[in-house]
Short mmCIF file of C-alpha atoms in Angstrom, two decimals:
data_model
loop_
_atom_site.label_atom_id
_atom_site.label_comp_id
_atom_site.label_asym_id
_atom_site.label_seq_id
_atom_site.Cartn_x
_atom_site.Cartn_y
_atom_site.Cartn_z
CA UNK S 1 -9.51 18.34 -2.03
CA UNK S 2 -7.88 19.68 -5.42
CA UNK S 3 -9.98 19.68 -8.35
CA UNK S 4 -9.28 18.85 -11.90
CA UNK S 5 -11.33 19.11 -14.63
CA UNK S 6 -11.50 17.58 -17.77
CA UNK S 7 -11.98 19.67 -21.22
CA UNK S 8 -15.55 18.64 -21.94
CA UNK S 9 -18.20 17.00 -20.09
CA UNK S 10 -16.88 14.42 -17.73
CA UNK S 11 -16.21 10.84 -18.76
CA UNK S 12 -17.31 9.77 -14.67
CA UNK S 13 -15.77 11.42 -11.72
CA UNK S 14 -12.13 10.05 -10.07
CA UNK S 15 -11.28 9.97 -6.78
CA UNK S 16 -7.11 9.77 -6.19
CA UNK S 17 -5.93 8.74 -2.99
CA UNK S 18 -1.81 9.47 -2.67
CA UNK S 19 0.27 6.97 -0.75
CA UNK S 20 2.30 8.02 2.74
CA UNK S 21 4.33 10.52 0.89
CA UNK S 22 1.65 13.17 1.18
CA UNK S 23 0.03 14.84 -2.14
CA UNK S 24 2.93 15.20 -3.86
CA UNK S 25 3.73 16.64 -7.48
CA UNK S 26 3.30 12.92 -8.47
CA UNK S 27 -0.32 12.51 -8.07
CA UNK S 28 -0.93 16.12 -9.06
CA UNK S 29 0.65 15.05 -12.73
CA UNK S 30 -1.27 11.62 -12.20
CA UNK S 31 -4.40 13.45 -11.95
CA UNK S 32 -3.86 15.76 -14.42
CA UNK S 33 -3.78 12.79 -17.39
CA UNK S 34 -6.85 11.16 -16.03
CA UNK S 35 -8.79 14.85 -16.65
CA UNK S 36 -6.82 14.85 -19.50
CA UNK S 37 -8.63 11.31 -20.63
CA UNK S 38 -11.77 13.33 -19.63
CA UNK S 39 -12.78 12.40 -16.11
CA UNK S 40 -13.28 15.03 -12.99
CA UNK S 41 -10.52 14.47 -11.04
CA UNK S 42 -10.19 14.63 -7.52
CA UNK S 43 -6.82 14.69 -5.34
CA UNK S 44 -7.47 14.10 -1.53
CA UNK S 45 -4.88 15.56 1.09
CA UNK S 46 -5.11 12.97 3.53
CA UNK S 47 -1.85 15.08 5.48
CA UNK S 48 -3.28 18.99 4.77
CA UNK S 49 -0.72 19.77 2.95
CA UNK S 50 2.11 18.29 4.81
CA UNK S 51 4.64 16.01 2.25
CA UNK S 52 7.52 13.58 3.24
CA UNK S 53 10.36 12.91 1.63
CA UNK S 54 11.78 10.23 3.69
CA UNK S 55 10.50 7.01 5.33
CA UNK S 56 10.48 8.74 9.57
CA UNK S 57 8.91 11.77 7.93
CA UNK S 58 6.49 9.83 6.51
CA UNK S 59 5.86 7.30 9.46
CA UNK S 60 5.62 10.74 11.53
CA UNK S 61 2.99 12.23 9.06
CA UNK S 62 0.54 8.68 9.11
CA UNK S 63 0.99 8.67 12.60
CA UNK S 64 0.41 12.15 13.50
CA UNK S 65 -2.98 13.36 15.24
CA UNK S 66 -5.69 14.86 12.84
CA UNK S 67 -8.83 17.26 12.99
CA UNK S 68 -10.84 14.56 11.01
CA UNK S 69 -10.20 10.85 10.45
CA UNK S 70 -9.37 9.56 7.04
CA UNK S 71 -11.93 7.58 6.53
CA UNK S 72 -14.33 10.46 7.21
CA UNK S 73 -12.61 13.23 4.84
CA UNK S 74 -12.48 10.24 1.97
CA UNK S 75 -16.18 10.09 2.96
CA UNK S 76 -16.26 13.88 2.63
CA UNK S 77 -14.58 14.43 -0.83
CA UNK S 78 -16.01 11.23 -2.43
CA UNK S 79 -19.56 13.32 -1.84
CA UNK S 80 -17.58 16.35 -2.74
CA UNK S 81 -16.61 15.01 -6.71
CA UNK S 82 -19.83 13.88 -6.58
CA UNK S 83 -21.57 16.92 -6.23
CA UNK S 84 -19.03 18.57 -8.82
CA UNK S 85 -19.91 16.49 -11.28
CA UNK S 86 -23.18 18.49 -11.59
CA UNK S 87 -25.34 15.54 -12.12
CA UNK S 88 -26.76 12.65 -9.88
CA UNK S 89 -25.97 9.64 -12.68
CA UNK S 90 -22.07 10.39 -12.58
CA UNK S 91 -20.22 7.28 -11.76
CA UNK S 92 -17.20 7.37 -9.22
CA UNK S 93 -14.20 5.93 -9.30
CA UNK S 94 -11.41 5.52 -6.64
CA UNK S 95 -7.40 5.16 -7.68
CA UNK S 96 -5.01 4.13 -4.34
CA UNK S 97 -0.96 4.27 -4.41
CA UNK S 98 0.24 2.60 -1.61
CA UNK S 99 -1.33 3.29 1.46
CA UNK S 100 -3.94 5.07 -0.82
CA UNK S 101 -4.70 1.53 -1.73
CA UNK S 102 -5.34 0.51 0.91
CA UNK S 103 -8.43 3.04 1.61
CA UNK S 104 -9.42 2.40 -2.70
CA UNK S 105 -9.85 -1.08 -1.02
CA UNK S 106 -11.80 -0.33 2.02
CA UNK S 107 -14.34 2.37 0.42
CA UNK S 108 -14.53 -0.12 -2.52
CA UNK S 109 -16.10 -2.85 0.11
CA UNK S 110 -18.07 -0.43 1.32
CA UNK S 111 -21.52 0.20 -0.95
CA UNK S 112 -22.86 3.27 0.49
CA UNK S 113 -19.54 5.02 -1.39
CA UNK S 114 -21.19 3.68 -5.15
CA UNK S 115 -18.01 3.00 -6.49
CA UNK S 116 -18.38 1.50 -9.66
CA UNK S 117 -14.59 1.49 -10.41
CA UNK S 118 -11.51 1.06 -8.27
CA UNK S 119 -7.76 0.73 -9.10
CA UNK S 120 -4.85 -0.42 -6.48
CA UNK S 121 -0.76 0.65 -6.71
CA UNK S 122 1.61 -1.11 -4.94
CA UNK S 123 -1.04 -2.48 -1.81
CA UNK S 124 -2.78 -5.47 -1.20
CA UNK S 125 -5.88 -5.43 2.04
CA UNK S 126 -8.29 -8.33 2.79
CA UNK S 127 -11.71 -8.04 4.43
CA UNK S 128 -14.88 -8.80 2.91
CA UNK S 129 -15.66 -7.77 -0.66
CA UNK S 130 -19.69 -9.07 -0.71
CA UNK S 131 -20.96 -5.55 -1.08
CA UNK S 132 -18.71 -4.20 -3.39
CA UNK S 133 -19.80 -3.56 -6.58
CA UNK S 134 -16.65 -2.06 -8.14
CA UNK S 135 -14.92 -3.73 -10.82
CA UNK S 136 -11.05 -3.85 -9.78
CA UNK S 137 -7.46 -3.66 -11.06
CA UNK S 138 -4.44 -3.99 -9.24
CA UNK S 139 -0.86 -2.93 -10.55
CA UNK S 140 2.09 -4.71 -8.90
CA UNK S 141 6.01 -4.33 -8.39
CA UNK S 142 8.06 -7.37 -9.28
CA UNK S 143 10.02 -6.30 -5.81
CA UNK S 144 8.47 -5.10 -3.24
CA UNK S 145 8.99 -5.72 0.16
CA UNK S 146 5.75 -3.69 0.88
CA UNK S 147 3.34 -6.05 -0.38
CA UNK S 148 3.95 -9.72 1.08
CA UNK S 149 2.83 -12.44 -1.22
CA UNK S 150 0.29 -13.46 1.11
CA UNK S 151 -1.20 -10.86 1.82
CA UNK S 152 -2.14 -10.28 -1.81
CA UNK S 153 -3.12 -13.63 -1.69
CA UNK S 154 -5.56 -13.06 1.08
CA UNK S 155 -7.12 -10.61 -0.91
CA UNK S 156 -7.61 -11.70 -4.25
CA UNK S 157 -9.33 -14.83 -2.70
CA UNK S 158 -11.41 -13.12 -0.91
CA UNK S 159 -12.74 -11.23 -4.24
CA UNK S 160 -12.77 -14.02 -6.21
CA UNK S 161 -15.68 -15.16 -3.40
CA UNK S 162 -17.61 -12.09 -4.27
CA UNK S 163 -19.32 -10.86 -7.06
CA UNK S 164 -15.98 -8.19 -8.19
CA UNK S 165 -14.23 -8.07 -11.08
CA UNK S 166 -10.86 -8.06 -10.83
CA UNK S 167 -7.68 -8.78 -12.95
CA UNK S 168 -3.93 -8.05 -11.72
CA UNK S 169 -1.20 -6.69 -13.81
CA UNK S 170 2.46 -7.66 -12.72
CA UNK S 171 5.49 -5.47 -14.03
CA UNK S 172 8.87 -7.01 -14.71
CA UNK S 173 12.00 -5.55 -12.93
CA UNK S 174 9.94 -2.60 -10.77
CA UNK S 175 9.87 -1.86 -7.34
CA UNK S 176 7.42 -0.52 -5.16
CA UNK S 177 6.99 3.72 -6.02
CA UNK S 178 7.30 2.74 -9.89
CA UNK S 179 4.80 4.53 -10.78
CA UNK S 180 5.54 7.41 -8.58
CA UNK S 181 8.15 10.37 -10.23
CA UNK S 182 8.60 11.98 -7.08
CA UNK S 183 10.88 8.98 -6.03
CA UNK S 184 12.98 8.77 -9.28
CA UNK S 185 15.20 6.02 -7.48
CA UNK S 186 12.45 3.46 -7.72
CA UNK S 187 10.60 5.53 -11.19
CA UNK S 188 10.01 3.22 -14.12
CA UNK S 189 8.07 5.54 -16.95
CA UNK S 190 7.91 2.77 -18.93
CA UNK S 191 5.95 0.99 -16.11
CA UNK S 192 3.83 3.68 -15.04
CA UNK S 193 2.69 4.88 -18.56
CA UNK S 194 1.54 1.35 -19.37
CA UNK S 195 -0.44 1.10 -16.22
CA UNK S 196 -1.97 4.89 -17.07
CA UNK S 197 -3.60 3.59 -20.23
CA UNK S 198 -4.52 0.37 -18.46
CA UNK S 199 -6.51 2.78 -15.60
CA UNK S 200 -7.81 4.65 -18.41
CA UNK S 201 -9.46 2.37 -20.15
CA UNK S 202 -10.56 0.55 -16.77
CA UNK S 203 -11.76 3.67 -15.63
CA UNK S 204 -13.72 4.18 -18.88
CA UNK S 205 -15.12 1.01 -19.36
CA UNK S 206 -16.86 1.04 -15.37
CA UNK S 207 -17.55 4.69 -15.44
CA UNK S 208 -18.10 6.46 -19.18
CA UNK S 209 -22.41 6.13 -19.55
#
């Protein structure tokens, strides 16, 4: 996991989770903003160090066999940025592109992980939210073929049964890696500035003491 720290004393500590194109220079510049907004920042290399730049390379790189599962080296840097943060009353927060949203989603319903604050690109996963305790925002493509209707259905009703915060943000005429500049095909600045400051001030409103 790649550190970034903020100029002063951290606003609350940030986990970043990068979707199936590996850590690219996307989340690295992602990253660097949210330190810049004065949170520790933590980028997690789910594919050590491996990046994709098409769809087989990046089906090959989720599929391939690891050393450590993901949800165990999530596990490993969440208590990692913890520990960085130099104090035991930092809040953590989680922010998931993509497949990376998917895993935001699963830690979030998970309480042992403490998140207080968790924000979702691009991915929608059900399951059962009644021991999360992390207020939630979720950023989402006009087109997308990744995330079925349904399924994001599915899971906002199953928050709205628990105890979460959540509100949704849609974004006119984007597709899915909007908010990613790596794929400038799909790359909406606009977009993906707008839903910066939105994370922001999430992210400082759950985590900032």
């Amino acid at each position: 996991m790649e550190l970034i720290a903020p100029s002063g004393a951290p606003r609350g500590a940030v986990l970043v989770i990068h979707s199936w194109w590996g850590l690219t220079a996307s989340f690295s510049k992602y990253g660097s903003m949210v330190a810049d907004a004065g949170f520790l920042v933590g980028l997690t290399d789910l594919f050590e160090g491996r990046t994709a730049k098409t769809e087989a390379e990046a089906r090959a790189l989720r599929a391939r066999p690891r050393r450590t599962p993901m949800y165990k080296t999530l596990g490993e840097d969440l208590a990692s940025l913890a520990a960085a943060t130099g104090s035991a009353t930092t809040r953590l927060g989680v922010v998931g592109f993509s497949m990376g949203g998917h895993w935001a989603v699963w830690l979030s319903q998970r309480p042992q992980y403490n998140l207080r604050a968790t924000v979702l690109y691009c991915s929608a996963r059900a399951g059962d939210f009644s021991n999360c305790r992390s207020s939630i925002i979720a950023h989402f493509a006009e087109h997308d073929p990744w995330v079925r209707v349904s399924a994001r259905k599915r899971m906002e009703n199953a928050i709205r049964k628990s105890q979460c915060d959540y509100s949704a943000y849609d974004y006119p005429g984007t597709k899915h890696w909007f908010a990613e500049a790596a794929r400038p095909s799909e790359f909406d600045e606009s977009a993906a500035r707008l839903a910066l400051d939105r994370d922001v001030t999430h992210l400082a409103s759950n985590l900032d003491p």
